[in-house]
Each structure stands twice: as C-alpha cells, then as structure tokens.
CSV table of C-alpha atoms in Angstrom, one decimal:
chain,number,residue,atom,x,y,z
A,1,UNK,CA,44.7,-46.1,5.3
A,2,UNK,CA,43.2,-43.8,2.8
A,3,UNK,CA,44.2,-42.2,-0.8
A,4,UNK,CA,43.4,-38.9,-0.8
A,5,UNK,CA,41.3,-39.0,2.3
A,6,UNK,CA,43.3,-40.2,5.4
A,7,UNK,CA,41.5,-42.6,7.5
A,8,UNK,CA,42.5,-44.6,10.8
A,9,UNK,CA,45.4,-47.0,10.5
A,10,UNK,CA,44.6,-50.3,9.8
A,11,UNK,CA,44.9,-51.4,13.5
A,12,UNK,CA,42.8,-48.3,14.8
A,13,UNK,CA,40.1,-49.4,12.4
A,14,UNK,CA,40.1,-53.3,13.5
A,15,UNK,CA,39.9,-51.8,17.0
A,16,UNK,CA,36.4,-50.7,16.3
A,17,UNK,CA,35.4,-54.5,16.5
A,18,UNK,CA,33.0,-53.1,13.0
A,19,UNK,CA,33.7,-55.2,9.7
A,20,UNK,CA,31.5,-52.2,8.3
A,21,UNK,CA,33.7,-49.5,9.0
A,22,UNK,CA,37.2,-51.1,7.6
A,23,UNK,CA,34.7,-52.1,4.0
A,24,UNK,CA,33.5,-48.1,3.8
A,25,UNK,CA,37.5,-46.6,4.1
A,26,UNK,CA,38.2,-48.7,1.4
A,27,UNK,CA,35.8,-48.1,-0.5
A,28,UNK,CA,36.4,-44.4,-0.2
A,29,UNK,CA,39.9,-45.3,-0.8
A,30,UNK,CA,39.1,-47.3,-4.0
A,31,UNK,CA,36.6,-44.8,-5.5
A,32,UNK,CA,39.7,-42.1,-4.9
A,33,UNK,CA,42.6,-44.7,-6.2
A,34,UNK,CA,40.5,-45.1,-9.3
A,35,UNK,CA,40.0,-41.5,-10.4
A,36,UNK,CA,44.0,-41.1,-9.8
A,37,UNK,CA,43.8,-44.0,-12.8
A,38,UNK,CA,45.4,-46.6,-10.0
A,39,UNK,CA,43.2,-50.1,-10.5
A,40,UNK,CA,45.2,-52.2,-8.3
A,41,UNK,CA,46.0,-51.8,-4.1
A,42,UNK,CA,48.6,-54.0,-2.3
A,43,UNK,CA,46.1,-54.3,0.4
A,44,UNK,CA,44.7,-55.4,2.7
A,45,UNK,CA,47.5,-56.7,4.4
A,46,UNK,CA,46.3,-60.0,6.9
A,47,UNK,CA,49.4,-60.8,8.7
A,48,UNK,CA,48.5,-61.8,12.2
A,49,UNK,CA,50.9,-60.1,14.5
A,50,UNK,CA,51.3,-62.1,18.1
A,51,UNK,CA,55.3,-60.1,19.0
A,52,UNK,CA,55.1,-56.7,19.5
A,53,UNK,CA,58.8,-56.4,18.6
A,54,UNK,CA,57.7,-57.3,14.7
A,55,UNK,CA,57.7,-53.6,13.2
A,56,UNK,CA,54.3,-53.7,10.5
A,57,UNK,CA,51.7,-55.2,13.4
A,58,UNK,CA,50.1,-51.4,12.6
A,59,UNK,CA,49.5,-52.9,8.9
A,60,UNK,CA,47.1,-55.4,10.4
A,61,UNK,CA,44.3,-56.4,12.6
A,62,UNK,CA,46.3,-57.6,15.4
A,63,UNK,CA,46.4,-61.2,17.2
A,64,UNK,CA,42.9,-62.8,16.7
A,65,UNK,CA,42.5,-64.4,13.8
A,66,UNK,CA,38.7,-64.5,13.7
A,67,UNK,CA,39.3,-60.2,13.6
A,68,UNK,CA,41.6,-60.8,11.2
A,69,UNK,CA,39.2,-62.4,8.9
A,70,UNK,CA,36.3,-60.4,9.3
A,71,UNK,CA,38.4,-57.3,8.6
A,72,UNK,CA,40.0,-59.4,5.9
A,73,UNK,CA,36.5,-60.0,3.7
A,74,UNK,CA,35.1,-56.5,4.4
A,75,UNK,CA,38.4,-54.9,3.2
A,76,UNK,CA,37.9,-57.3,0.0
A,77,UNK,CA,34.5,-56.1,-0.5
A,78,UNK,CA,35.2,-52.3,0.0
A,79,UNK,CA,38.5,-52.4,-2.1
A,80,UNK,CA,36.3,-54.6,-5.1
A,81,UNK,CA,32.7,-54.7,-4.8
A,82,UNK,CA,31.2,-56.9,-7.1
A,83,UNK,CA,32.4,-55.6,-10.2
A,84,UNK,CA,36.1,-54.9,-10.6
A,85,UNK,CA,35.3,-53.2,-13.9
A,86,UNK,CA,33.0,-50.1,-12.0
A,87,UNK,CA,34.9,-46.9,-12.3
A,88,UNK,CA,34.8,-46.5,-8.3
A,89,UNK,CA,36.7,-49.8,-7.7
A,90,UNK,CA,39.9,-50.9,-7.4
A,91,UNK,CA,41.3,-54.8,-7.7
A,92,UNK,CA,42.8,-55.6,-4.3
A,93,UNK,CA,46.0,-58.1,-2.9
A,94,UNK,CA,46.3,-60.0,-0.2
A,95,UNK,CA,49.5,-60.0,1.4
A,96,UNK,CA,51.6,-61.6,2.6
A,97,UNK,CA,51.2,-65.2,2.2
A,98,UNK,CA,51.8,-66.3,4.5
A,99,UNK,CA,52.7,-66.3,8.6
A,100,UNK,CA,55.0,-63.3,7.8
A,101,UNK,CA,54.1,-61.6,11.0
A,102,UNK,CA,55.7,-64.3,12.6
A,103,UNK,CA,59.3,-64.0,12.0
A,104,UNK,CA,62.0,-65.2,14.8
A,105,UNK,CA,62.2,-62.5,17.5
A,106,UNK,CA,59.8,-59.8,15.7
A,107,UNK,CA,62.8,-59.1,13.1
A,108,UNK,CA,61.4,-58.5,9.8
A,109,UNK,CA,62.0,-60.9,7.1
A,110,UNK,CA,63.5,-63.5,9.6
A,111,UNK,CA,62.7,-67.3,9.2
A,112,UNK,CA,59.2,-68.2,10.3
A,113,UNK,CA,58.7,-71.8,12.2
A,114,UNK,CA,55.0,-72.8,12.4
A,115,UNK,CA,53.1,-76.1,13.0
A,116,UNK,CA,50.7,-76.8,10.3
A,117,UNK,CA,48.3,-76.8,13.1
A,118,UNK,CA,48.8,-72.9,13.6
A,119,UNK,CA,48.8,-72.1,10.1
A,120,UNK,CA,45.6,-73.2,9.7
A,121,UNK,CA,44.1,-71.9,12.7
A,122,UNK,CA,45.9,-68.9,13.5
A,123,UNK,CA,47.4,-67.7,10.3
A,124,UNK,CA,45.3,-68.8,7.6
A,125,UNK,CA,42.1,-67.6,8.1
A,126,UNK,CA,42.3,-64.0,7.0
A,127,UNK,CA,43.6,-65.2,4.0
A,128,UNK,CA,41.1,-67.7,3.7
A,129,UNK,CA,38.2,-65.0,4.4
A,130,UNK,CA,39.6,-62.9,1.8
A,131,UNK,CA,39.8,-65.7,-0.5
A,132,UNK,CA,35.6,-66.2,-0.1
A,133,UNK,CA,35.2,-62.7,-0.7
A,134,UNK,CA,36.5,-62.7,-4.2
A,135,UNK,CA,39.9,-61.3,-3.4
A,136,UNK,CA,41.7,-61.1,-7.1
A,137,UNK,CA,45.6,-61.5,-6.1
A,138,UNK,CA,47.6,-62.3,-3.8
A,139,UNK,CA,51.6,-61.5,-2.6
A,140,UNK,CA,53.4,-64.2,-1.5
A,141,UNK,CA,55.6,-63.3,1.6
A,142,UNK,CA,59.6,-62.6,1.9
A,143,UNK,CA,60.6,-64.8,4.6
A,144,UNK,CA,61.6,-68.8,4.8
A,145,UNK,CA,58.7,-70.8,6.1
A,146,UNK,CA,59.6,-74.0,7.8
A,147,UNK,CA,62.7,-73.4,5.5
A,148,UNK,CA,61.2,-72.9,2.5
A,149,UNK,CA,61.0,-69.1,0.8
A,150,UNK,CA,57.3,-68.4,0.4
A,151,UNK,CA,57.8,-67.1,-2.8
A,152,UNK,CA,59.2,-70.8,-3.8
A,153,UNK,CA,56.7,-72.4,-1.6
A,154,UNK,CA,54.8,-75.3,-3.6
A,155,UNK,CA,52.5,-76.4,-1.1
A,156,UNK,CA,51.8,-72.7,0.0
A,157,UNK,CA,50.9,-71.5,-3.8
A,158,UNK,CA,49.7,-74.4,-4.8
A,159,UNK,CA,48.4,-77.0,-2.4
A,160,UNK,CA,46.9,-74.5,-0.2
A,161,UNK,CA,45.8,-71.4,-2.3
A,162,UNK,CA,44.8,-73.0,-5.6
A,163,UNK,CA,43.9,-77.0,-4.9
A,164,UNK,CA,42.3,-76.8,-1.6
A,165,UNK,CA,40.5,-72.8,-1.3
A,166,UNK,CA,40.4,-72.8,-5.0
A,167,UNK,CA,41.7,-69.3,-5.6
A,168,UNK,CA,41.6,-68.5,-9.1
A,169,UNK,CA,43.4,-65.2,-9.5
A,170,UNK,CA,47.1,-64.2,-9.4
A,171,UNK,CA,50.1,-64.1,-7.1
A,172,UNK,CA,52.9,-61.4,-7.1
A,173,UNK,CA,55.9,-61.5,-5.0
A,174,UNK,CA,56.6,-59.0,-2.8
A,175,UNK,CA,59.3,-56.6,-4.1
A,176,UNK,CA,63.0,-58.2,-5.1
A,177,UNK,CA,61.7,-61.5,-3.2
A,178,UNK,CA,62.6,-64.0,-6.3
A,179,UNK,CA,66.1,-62.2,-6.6
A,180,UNK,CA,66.4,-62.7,-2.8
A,181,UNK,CA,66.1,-66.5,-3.3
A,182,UNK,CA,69.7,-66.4,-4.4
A,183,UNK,CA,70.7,-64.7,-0.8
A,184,UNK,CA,68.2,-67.0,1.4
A,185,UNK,CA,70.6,-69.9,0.1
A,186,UNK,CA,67.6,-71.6,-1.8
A,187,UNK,CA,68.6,-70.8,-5.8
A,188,UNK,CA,72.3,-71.2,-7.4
A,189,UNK,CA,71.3,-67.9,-9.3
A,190,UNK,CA,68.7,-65.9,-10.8
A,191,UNK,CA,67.9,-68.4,-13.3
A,192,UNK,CA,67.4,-71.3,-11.1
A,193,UNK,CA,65.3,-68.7,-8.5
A,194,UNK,CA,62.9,-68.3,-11.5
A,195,UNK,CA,62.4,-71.5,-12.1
A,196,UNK,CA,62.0,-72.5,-8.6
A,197,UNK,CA,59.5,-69.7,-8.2
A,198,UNK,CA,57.3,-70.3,-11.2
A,199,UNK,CA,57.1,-74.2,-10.4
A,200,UNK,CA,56.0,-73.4,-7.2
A,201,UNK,CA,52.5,-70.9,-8.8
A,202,UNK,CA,54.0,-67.8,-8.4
A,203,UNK,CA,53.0,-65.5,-11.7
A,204,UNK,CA,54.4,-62.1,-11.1
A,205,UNK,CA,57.8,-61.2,-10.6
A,206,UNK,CA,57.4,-57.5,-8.9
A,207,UNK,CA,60.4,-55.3,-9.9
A,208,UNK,CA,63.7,-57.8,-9.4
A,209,UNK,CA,63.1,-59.1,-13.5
A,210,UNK,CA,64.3,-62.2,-12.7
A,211,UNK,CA,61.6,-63.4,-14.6
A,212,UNK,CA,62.4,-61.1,-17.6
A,213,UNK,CA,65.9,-62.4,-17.6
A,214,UNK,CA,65.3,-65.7,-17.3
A,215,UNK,CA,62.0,-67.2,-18.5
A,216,UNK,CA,63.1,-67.2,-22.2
A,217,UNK,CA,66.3,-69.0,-21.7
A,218,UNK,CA,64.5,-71.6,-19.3
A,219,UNK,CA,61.9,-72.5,-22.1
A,220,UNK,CA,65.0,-72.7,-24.8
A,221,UNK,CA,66.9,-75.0,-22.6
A,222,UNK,CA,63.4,-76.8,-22.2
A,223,UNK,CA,63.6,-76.5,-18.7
A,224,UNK,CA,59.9,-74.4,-18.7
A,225,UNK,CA,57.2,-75.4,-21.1
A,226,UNK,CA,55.2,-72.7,-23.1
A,227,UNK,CA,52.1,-73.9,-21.4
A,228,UNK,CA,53.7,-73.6,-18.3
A,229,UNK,CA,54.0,-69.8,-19.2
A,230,UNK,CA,50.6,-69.8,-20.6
A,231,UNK,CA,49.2,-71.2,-17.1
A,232,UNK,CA,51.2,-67.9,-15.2
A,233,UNK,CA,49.7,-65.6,-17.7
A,234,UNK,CA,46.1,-66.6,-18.1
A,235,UNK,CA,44.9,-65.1,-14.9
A,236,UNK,CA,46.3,-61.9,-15.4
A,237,UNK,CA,45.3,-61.0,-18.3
A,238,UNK,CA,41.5,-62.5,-17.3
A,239,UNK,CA,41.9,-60.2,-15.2
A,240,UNK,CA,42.3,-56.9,-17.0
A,241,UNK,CA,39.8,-58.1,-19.3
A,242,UNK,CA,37.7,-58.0,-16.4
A,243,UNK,CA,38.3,-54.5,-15.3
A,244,UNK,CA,38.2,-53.6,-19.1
A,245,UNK,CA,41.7,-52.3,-19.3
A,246,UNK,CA,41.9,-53.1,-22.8
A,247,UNK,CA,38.6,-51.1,-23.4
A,248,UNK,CA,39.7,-48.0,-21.5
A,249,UNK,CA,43.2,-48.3,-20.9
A,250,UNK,CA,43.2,-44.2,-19.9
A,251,UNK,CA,41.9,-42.2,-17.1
A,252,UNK,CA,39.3,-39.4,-17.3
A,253,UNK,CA,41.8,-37.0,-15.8
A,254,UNK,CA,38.6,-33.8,-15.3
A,255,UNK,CA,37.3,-36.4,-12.5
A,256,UNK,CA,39.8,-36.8,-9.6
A,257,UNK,CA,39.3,-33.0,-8.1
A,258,UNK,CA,35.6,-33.8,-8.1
A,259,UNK,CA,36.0,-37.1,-6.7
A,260,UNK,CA,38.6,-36.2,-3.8
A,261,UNK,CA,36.7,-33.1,-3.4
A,262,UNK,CA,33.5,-35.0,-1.7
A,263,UNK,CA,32.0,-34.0,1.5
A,264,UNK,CA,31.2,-37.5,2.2
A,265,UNK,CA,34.4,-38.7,2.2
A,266,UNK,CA,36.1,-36.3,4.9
A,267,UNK,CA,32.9,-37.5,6.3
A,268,UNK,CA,33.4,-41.1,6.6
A,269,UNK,CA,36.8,-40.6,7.8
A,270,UNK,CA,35.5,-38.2,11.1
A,271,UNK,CA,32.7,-41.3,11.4
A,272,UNK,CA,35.5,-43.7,11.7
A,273,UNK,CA,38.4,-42.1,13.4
A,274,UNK,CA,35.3,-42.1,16.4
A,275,UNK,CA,34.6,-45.6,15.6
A,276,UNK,CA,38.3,-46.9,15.9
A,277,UNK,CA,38.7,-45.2,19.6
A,278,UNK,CA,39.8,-47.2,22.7
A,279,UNK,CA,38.3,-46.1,25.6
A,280,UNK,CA,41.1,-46.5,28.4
A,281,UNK,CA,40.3,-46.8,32.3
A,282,UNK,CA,42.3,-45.2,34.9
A,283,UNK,CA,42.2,-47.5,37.5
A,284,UNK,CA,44.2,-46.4,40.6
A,285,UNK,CA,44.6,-42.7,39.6
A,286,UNK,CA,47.9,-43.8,37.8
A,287,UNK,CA,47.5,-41.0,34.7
A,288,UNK,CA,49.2,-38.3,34.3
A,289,UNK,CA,52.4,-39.9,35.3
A,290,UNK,CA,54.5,-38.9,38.3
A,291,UNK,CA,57.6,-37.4,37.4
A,292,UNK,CA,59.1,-39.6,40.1
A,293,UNK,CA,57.5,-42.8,38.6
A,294,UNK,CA,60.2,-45.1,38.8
A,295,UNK,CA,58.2,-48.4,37.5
C-alpha cells in the first residue's frame, strides 16, 4: 500500500467500490518503486478471503470475486501501464495462485479443498482479470490444493494459466515453497521437488535454490531436457528485454528525492484515504460502548 507514499491498505482501498482509485496508488507506487531502481512488485495480491480467522484478508479485496477482479485489472494497469519499459512503471505479480485464502480453518499455509466449480467462480476471476490486463508474472501459492502443492500443480500452471487464459509471462514461487515440497510429503528431496516443480510451468525458484542445486544434475541424468530449460527461461528474459534492463541496467540515483518529493503524490493518498472510508450507522444508540456491556 504505497512506496514512499503510504496509501490505504489494500482492503480500505477495495472498500471505496472505485477501480480508479486502487489503479492511481499504484501507479504512484510504481512511479516511486522505479526511481528507487525496483522494476518488479509482488503485487497485487488477489486471494479472495471468505474466513476471517485467515490472517492476510487485509492483503486483498475481500469476499466478492467480481471486486476482486475489478481491483485486480486496475492494480495491473496502475502497477504497468502500457509500457513496462517507461521509467515511471513497474512490472507487477499476481499472487498467489491460487485459492490460498482458503486454507482449512483460516491457518495460513494449511491444505485448501475446493470444487472446480468454486475455483472458477469464486477464486479465479481476479486472476483471470489480471491476466486480461497484461499482468507479466505470476506467484504460485504455498499451500496443497485438492492435495496437490500449487507450486507442483500441473493443471494450475499449465492447463489453467498457460493453455486455457493464455498467459504468456512468468511464474515465481513464493519464497522456500519448492524446498517445502519435501516437507508437504510431495518430493523424496530437493532434486525430485525441482523436477516436480519445473514439469508442472513453474520458472522461478524464489530464494530456496533448489533449482540452482538441482537443474544441472537433472539434465545430466537426462531427467530435464535443455529445451525444457530454454522454455522456463524464455519468458523471463523477454521480459527484461522488454523493460530494457539490458539497455539501462542502472538507476538515475539524482531522481528519487524529486520523484518522492511530489505534491501530487501526498495528494493522491489524502484523495484516497477519503475515498476508502466506511461510513458506519449507529442504530440503537449502541456507540460508545457501555462499560457494563456484557454482550
């Protein structure tokens, strides 16, 4: 909820019912990100959150999935733009894919048990949304799903995200989650975790190095074809082409006082902290509370 600038949580802003206002924090948020010499955001997060036990709903647009997704494609569009190369932009990630903010009992990373039914019209459609508008990556979730890891979840990476919406950037796990294959019971070890994990379309490993460790050996032992490693590469560097990385790998240091500096910004955040306000009735006189409330 900001860089620099701190704007409303992304719950306050979804409460403002206004697309518009969630697309101009992040784009505030980008335009700051990028002077700092940060291209890439693990945001917006699209987890719809029906247990108020599950400790991240804040993260989120809430319970309605049609919020969800119109928050979803104006985060995409305030985060990006059109152009992930403009100097005021920032490349961002959907996350996390997918149905994490269901987990058993609202414990975080616990197994997730959904109907395909309710995937696809509950918990899908952010994702979808963000898909549409031009959302570059995506970070696969931690939890089992129907008793398969996300993060090893064929018909999730594949099936779903590439054949059927056609999504054409990359996926990153979500920190230590191809390690933590090996602890959900689903791979004998880290090598057999990477291999499950890079069959299944996942292309970035984030921070475990499981993939580091690993893919070499896999493609001596002919387990993993070269291509198969060319196909998890392509998209990323595509991508930093795109944004012109290779061009100007460095930040312009002199510009991030100026940019932070702006009166606009501290503007747009007063404009939407009144946006995301609830308005709350006191029926019966009940506020302030009695001291001798006992209900």
């Amino acid at each position: 909820h900001g860089c620099h600038t701190i704007f409303p949580v992304p719950l306050a802003l979804a409460s403002s019912w206004d697309p518009a206002v969630a697309g101009q924090v992040q784009a505030v948020a980008a335009r700051e990100a990028r002077a700092a010499g940060l291209h890439w955001t693990f945001g917006p997060m699209l987890d719809i959150a029906r247990d108020a036990r599950w400790g991240r709903i804040v993260e989120g647009a809430g319970e309605d999935p049609c919020l969800g997704a119109a928050m979803a494609a104006a985060q995409v569009r305030g985060f990006q733009g059109d152009d992930p190369s403009h100097p005021e932009r920032i490349v961002a990630c959907a996350k996390h894919f997918a149905g994490y903010g269901a987990a058993d009992g609202g414990r975080d990373y616990d197994p997730v048990y959904l109907s395909e039914t309710q995937l696809r019209n509950v918990y899908f459609p952010p994702f979808q949304a963000a898909v549409k508008a031009g959302v570059a990556t995506f970070m696969s979730a931690y939890m089992d799903l129907n008793d398969v890891p996300a993060s090893a979840n064929r018909w999730l990476l594949r099936d779903v995200l590439r054949d059927e919406w056609n999504f054409d950037g990359f996926v990153v796990s979500d920190a230590f989650a191809i390690a933590n294959l090996v602890v959900q019971g689903h791979a004998r070890d880290g090598r057999d975790a990477a291999l499950r994990s890079i069959q299944a379309g996942l292309n970035m490993d984030m921070s475990s190095n499981t993939y580091a460790e690993n893919v070499a050996g896999l493609v001596a032992a002919g387990a993993l074809t070269v291509a198969e490693i060319e196909e998890l590469v392509r998209p990323i560097l595509a991508l930093k082409i795109k944004m012109g990385l290779f061009e100007q790998p460095y930040v312009d240091e002199s510009r991030l006082a100026e940019v932070v500096a702006r009166t606009e910004h501290r503007a747009a955040a007063r404009w939407a902290a009144q946006r995301a306000l609830v308005l709350l009735k006191n029926e019966g006189g009940l506020l302030p509370l009695a001291r001798d409330l006992q209900h």
